[in-house]
Coordinates of C-alpha atoms in Angstrom, one line a residue:
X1 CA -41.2 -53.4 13.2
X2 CA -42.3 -50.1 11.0
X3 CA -42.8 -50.7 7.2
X4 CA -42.3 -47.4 5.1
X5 CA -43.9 -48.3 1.2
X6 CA -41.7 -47.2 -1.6
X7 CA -43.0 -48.1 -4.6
X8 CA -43.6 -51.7 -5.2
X9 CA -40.0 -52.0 -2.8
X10 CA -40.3 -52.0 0.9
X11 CA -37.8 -50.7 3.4
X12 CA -37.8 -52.2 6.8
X13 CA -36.5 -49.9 9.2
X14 CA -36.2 -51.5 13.1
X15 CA -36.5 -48.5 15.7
X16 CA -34.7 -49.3 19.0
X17 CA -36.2 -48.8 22.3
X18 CA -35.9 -45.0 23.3
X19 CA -34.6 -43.5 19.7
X20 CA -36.9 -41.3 17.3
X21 CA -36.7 -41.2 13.5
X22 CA -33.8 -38.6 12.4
X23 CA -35.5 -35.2 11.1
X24 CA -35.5 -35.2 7.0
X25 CA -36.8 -32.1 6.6
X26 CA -36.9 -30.6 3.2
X27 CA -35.7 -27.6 1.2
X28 CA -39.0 -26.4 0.0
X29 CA -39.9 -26.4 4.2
X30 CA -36.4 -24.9 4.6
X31 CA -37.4 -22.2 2.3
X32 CA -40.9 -21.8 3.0
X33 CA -39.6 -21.2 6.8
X34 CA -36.2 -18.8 6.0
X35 CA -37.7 -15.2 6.2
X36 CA -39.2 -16.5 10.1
X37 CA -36.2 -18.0 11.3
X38 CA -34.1 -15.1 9.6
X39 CA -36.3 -12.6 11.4
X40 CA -36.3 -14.1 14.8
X41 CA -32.2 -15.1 14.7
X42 CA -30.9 -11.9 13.2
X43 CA -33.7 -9.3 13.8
X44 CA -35.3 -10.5 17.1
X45 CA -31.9 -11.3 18.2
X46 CA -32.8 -14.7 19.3
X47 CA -30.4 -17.4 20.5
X48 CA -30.6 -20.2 18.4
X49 CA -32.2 -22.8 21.2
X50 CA -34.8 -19.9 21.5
X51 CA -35.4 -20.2 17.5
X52 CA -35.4 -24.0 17.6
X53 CA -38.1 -24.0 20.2
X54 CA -40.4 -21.0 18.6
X55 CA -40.4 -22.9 15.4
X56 CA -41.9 -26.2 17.0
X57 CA -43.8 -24.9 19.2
X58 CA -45.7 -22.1 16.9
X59 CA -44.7 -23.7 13.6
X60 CA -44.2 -27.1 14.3
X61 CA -41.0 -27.3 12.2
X62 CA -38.8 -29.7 13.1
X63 CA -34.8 -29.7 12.6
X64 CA -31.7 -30.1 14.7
X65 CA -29.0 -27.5 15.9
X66 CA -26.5 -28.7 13.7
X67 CA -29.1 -28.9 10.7
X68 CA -30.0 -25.3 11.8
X69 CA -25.7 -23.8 12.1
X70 CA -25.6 -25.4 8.3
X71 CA -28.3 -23.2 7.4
X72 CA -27.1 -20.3 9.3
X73 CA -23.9 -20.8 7.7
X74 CA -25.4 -21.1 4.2
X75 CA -27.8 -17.9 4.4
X76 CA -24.6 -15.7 6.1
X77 CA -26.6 -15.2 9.3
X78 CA -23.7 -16.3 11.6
X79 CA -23.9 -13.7 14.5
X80 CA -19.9 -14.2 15.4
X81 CA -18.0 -11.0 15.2
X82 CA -14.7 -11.4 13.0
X83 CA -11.9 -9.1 13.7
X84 CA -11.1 -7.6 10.5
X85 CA -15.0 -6.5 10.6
X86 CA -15.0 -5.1 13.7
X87 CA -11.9 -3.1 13.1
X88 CA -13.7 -1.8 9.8
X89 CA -16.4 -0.8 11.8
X90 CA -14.9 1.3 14.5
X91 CA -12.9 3.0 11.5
X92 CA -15.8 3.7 9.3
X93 CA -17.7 5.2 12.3
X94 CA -14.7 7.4 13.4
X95 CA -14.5 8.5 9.6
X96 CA -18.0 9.4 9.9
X97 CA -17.9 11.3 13.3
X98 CA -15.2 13.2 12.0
X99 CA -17.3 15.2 9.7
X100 CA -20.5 15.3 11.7
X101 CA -22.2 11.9 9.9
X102 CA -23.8 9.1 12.3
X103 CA -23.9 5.7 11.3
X104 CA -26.2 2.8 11.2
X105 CA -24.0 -0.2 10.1
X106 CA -25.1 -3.8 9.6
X107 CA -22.7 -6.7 8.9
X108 CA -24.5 -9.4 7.2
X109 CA -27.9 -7.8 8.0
X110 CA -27.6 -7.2 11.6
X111 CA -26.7 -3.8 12.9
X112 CA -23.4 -3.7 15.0
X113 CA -23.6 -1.5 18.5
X114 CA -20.5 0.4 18.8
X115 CA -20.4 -0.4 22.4
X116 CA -20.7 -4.6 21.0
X117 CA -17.7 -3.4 19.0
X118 CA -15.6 -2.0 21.2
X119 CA -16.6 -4.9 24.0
X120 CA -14.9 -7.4 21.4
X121 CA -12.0 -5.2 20.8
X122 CA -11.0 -5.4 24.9
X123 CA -11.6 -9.4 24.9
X124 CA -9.0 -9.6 21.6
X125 CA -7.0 -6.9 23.6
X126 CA -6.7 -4.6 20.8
X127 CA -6.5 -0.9 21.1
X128 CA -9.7 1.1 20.1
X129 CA -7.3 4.0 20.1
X130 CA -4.6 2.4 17.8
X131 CA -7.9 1.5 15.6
X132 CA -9.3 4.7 15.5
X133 CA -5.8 6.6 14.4
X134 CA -5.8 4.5 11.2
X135 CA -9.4 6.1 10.8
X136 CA -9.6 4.7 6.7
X137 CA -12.8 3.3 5.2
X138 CA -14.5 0.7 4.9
X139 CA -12.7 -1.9 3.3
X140 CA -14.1 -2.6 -0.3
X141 CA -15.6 -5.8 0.4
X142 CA -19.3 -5.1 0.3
X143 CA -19.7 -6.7 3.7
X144 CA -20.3 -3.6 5.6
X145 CA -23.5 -1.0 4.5
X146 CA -24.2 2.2 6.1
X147 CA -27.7 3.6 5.3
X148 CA -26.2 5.3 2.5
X149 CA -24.7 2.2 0.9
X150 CA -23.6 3.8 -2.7
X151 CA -21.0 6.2 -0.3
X152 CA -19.3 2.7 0.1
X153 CA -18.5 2.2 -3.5
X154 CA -17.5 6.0 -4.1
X155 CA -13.7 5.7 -2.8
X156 CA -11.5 6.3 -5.9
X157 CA -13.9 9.3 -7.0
X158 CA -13.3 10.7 -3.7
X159 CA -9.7 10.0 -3.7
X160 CA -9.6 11.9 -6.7
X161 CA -11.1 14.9 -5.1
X162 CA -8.9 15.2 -1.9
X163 CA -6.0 14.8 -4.1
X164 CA -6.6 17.6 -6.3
X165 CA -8.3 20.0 -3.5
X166 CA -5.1 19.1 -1.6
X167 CA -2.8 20.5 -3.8
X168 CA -4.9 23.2 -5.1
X169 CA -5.3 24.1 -1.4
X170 CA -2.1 23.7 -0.3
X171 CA -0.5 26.2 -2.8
X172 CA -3.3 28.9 -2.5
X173 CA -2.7 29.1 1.6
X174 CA 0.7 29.5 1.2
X175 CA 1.9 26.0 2.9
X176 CA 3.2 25.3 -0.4
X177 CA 5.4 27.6 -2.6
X178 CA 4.6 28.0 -5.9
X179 CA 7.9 29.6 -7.2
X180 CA 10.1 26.6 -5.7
X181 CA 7.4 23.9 -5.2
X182 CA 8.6 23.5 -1.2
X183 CA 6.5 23.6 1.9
X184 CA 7.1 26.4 4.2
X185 CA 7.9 24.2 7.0
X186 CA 10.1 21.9 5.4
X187 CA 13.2 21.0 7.1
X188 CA 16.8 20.2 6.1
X189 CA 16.3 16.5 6.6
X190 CA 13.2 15.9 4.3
X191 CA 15.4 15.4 1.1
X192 CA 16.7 12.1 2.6
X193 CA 13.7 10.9 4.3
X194 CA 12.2 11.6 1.1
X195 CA 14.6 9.4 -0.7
X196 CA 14.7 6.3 2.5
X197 CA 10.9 6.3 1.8
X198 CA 11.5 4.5 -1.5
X199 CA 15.0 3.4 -1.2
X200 CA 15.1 1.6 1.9
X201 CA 12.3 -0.6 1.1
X202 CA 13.6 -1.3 -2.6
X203 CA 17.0 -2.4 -0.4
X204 CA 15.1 -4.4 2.1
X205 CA 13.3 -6.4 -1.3
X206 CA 17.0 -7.3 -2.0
X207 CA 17.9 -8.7 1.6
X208 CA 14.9 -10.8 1.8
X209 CA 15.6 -12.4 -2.0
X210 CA 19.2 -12.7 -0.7
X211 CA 17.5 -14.7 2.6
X212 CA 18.7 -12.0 5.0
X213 CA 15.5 -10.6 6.3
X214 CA 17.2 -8.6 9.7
X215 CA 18.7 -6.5 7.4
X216 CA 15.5 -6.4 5.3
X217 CA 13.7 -5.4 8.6
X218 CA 15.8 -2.7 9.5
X219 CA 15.5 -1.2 5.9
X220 CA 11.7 -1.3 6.5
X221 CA 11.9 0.2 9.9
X222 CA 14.8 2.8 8.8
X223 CA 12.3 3.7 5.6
X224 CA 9.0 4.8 7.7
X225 CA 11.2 5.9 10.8
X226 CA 10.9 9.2 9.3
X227 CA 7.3 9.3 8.7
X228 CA 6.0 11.8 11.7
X229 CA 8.6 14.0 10.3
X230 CA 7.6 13.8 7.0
X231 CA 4.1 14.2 7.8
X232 CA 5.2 17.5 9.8
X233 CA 6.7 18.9 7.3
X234 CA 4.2 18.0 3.8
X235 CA 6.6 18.6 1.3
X236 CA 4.9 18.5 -2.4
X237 CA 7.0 15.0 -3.3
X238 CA 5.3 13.1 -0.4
X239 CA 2.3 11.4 -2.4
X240 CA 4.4 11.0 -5.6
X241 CA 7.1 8.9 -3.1
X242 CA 4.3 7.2 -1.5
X243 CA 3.1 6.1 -5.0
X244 CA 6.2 5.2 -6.6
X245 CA 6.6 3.0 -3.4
X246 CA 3.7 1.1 -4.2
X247 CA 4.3 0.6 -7.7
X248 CA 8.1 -0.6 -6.5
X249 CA 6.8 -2.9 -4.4
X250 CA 4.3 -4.7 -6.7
X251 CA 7.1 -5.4 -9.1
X252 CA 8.9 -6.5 -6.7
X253 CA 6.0 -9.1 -5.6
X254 CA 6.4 -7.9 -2.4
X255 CA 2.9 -6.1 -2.2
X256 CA 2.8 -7.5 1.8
X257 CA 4.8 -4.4 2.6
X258 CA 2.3 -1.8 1.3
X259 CA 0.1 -2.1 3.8
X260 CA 2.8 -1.6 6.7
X261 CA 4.0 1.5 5.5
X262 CA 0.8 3.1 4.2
X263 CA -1.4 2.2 7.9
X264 CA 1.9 3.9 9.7
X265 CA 1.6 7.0 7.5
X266 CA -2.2 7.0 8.3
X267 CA -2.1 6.6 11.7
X268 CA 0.7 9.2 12.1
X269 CA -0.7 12.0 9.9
X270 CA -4.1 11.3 12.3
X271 CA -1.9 12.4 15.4
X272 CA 0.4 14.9 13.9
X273 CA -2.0 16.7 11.8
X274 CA -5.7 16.1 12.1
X275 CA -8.3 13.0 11.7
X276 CA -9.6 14.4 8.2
X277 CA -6.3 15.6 7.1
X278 CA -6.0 15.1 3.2
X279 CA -2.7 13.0 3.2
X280 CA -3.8 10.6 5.9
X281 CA -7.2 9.9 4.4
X282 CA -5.5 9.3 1.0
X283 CA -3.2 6.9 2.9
X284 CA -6.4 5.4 5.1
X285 CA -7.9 4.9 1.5
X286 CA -5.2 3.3 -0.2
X287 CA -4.5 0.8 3.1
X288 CA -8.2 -0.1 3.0
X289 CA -7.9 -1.4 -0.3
X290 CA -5.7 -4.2 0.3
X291 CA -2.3 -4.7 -0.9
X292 CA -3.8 -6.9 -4.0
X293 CA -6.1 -4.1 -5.2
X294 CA -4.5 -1.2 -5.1
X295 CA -2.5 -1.3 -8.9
X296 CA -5.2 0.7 -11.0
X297 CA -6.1 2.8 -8.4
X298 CA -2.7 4.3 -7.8
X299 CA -2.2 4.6 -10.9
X300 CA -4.8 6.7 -11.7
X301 CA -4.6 8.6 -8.4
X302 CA -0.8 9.2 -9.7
X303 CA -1.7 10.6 -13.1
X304 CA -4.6 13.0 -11.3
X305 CA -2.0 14.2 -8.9
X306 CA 0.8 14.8 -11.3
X307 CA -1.9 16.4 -13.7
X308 CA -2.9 18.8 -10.7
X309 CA 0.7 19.8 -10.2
X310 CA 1.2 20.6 -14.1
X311 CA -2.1 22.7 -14.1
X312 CA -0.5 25.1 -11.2
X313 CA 2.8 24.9 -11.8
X314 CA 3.2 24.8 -15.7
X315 CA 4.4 21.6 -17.4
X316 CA 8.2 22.3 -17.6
X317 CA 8.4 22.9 -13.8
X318 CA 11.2 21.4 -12.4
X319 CA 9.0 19.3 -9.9
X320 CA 6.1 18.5 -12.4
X321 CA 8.9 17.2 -15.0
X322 CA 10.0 14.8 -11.7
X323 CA 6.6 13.6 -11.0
X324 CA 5.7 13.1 -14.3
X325 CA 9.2 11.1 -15.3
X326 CA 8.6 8.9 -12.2
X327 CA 5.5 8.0 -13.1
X328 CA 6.1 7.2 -16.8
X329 CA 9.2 5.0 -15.1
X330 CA 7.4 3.7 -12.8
X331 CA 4.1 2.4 -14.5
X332 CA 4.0 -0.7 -16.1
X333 CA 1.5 -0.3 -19.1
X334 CA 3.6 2.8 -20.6
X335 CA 6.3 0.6 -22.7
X336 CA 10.0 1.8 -22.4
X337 CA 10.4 2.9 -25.7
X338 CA 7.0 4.9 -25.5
X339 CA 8.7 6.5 -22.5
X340 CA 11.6 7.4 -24.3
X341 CA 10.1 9.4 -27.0
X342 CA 7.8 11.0 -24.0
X343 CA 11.3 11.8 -22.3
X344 CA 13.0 13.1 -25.2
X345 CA 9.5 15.8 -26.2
X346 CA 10.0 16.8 -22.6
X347 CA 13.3 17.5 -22.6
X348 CA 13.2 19.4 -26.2
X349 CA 10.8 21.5 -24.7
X350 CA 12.7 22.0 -21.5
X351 CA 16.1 23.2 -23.5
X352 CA 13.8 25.6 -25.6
X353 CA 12.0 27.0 -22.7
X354 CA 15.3 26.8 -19.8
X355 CA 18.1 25.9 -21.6
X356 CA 20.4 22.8 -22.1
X357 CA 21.9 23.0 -18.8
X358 CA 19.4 24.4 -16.8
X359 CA 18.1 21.7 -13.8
X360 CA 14.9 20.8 -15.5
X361 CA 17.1 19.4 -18.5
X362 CA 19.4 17.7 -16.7
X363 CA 17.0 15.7 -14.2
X364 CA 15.3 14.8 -18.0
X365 CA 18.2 13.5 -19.4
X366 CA 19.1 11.4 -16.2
X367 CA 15.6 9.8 -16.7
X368 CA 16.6 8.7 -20.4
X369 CA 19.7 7.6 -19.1
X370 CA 17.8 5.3 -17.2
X371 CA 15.3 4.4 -20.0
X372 CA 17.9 3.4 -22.1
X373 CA 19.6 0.9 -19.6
X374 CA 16.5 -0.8 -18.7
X375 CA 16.3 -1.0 -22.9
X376 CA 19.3 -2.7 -22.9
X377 CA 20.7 0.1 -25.0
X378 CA 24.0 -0.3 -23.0
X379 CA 26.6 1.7 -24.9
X380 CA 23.8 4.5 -25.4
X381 CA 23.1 4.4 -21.9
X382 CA 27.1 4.7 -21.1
X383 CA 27.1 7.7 -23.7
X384 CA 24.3 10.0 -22.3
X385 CA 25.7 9.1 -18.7
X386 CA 29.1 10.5 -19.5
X387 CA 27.5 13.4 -21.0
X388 CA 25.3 13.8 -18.1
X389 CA 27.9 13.5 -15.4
X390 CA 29.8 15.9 -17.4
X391 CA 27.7 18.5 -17.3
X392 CA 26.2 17.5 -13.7
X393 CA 30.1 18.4 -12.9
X394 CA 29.7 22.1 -13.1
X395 CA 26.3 22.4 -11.9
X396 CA 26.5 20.3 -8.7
X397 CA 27.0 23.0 -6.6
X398 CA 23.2 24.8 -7.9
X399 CA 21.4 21.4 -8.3
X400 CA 23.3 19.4 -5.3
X401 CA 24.7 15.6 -5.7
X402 CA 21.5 14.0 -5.8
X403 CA 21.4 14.1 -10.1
X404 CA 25.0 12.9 -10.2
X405 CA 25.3 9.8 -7.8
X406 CA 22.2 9.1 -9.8
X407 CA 24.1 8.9 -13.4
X408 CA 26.8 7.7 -11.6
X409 CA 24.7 4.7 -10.5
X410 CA 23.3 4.1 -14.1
X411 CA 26.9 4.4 -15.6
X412 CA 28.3 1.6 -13.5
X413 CA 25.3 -0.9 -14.6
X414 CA 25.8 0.3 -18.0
X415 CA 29.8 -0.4 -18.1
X416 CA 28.6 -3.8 -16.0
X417 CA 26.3 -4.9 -18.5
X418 CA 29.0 -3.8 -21.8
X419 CA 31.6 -6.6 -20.0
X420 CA 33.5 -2.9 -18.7
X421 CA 34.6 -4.8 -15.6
X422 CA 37.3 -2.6 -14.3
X423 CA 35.8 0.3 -15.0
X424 CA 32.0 -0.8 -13.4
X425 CA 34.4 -1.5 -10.2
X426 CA 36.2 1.8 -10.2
X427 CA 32.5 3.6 -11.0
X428 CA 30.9 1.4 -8.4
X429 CA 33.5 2.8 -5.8
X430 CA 33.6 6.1 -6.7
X431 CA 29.6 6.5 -6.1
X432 CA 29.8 4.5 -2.4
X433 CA 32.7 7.5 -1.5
X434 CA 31.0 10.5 -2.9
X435 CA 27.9 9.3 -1.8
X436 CA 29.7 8.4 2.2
X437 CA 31.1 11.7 2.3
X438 CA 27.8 13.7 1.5
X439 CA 25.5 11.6 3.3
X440 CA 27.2 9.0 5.6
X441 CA 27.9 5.5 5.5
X442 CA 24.5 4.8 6.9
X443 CA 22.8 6.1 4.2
X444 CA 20.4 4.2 2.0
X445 CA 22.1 5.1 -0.9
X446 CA 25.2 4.1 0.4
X447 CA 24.2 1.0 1.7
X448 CA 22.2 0.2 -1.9
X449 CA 25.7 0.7 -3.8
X450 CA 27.5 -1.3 -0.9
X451 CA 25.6 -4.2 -1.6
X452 CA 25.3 -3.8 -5.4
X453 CA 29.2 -3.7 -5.2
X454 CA 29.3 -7.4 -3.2
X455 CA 26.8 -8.8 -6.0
X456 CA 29.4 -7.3 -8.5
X457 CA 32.6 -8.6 -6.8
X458 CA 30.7 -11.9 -6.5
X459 CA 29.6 -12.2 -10.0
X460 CA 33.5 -11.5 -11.1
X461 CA 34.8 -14.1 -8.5
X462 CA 36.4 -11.9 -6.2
X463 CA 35.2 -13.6 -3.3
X464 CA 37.7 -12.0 -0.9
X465 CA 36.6 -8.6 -2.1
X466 CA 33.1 -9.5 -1.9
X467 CA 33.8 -10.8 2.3
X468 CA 35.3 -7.3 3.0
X469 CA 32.6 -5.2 1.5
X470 CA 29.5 -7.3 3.2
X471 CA 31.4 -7.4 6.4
X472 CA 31.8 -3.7 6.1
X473 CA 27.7 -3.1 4.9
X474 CA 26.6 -5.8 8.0
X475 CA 28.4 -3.8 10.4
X476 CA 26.5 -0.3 9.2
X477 CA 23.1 -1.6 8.9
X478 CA 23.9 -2.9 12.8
X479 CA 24.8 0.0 13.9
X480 CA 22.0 1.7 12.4
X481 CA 20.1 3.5 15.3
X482 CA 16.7 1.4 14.3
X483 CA 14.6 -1.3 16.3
X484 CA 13.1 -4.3 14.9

């Protein structure tokens, strides 16, 4: 029988035959002990049976292998590579090598072998080449460090730069042109891959609240289908699409998507253009912040980009009056009736400077068309819509269709919302026709006033209607040339 004294207590303790005392080994020894074990585990690169028996044997300290995985654990020494941190790594290091950099990069202290790296990504059968493509940063975790560590934390500042050497660069080689703010090899089918890139996704939000997520799929798969083309071509709008996007999809709470489209467009722009491309680098930033994190960044990566365009191409440029609209639409902090007196000093200075019926004007007045709906300013809303479409009547031959389906759209909600019933109905069908016969049935915007026309029927209880018209929309997205 052993006899431990506690005090004036005593604690009788009966040790069988073959059994030892468990280790109670204490935190000041723990800590006394850390830097040694951490050197040996993490810097020595010693297995953890090899770091047990050092410790006894030159340091008699005493501790088992699952006291010693607890501490491991607790100090962030654990040696197993995760995927998301290996997949940082071989990006960060292709980033680098892009430019002529070499890197020495440690994940929780230990520095990472690209040849450990790529080792793990043929057990997990992942493609390094698929990894390297979507050649963005290291994600904004803190997790990774490169001997330069502060370059980690420089990302917006540097997105900030590409975006306004991009467009400054762009313009002064004569890609882009400054007189009609187009790319020189742009093609006839950017307008509506343009438009798919924010429409599509917008539609494919409204399938999966209505619990139809094929079609939501192929509206995902339809919008970035047109990405290598896209990328091809750099037309001016792309970044101020690929922002608006993001902001659509936050307030739709479906910031999962974001990711998706922004690691295609990164990966593609790698392959189509070049690793350190502008555009794709923007893109591989963006991705690398996470869906959840990405809010104030775009935003102010919008208003630098928009600000860029203004200071080349003058602030009442029909292009710089879009991007600047979208983005006072689209952002959340600017309050709608803040908009609307923006809108409204725009387009006074627009008529002065190009005249009431000039293109610049009328895209502005579409904008407060919209404003005013989303004010709930419905017969105001119906007004300036009739006026617009009106006037969009005798210019749609200079300005295209684009601007009138657009008023179109915003008249029917308008008349919708004012109890107009017959009238939203006749509206609503007169925008899915014009809209058919310029672009096709399978057409996002088509499709998008399909649907909003079943919602409508619905809501008025004409069920029958309703069948017809999501029979009809179910049988174009099927046949829509697209695989999920």
């Amino acid at each position: 029988m052993e006899t431990t004294g506690l005090g004036s207590a005593e604690l009788s303790m009966e040790v069988p035959a073959g059994r030892v005392l468990p280790y109670t080994t204490s935190k000041q020894e723990w800590d006394r002990h850390r830097a040694t074990i951490e050197d040996l585990y993490r810097e020595k690169n010693k297995t953890l049976t090899e770091v047990i028996s050092i410790m006894e044997r030159n340091h008699h300290f005493k501790a088992t292998i699952k006291m010693y995985k607890n501490k491991i654990t607790q100090w962030g020494l654990d040696k197993k590579n995760k995927e998301n941190e290996i997949v940082a790594f071989i990006r960060k290091t292709t980033q680098r090598a892009a430019v002529g950099k070499k890197s020495v990069i440690r994940i929780r202290g230990r520095v990472l072998d690209p040849e450990e790296a790529e080792r793990y990504l043929k057990r997990k059968r992942l493609s390094i080449e698929i990894v390297r493509a979507q050649s963005a940063p290291t994600p904004w975790t803190g997790m990774l460090h490169t001997q330069r560590g502060p370059e980690v934390f420089s990302i917006p500042e540097h997105i900030f730069t590409l975006i306004r050497d991009y467009i400054t660069g762009s313009f002064e080689s004569g890609t882009w042109i400054s007189e009609s703010c187009t790319s020189v090899k742009g093609s006839r089918d950017v307008e509506i891959a343009l438009t798919n890139l924010v429409q599509c996704p917008g539609l494919a939000c409204n399938f999966f609240d209505d619990s139809l997520p094929e079609d939501g799929a192929r509206m995902l798969v339809t919008a970035v289908a047109s990405s290598q083309n896209l990328l091809i071509a750099e037309p001016p709008e792309l970044m101020n699409y690929l922002f608006r996007l993001i902001f659509l999809l936050q307030a739709r709470k479906r910031p999962e998507i974001i990711p998706h489209i922004l690691g295609q467009f990164s990966a593609v722009a790698t392959v189509v253009l070049s690793t350190g491309h502008p555009i794709g680098q923007i893109c591989g930033y963006l991705f690398s912040y996470g869906p959840y994190n990405t809010t104030n960044l775009v935003e102010l990566a919008w208003q630098s980009a928009v600000d860029r365009f203004e200071s080349v191409l003058g602030q009442t440029n029909l292009s710089v009056l879009h991007f600047r609209t979208n983005y006072v639409a689209a952002n959340p902090k600017v309050g709608l009736e803040e908009a609307e007196s923006g809108l409204r000093d725009l387009l006074h200075r627009c008529i002065a400077v190009h005249g009431a019926d000039a293109d610049e004007s009328l895209a502005l007045l579409s904008e407060i068309t919209k404003n005013l709906l989303c004010q709930g300013k419905y017969a105001e809303a119906e007004k300036t819509a009739r006026d617009s479409l009106a006037a969009l009547s005798h210019t749609m031959a200079r300005n295209g269709p684009y601007l009138y389906c657009d008023c179109l759209s915003t008249l029917v909600h308008a008349q919708n919302a004012l109890g107009k019933n017959d009238q939203a109905e006749a509206s609503f069908r007169q925008a899915i026709n014009l809209s058919a016969s310029i672009w096709g049935w399978g057409d996002s915007q088509t499709i998008d006033y399909l649907f909003s026309l079943e919602k409508f029927l619905v809501q008025e209880g004409k069920n029958d209607s309703a069948a017809e018209v999501r029979t009809q929309r179910r049988e174009i997205i099927a046949s829509l040339d697209v695989f999920v």
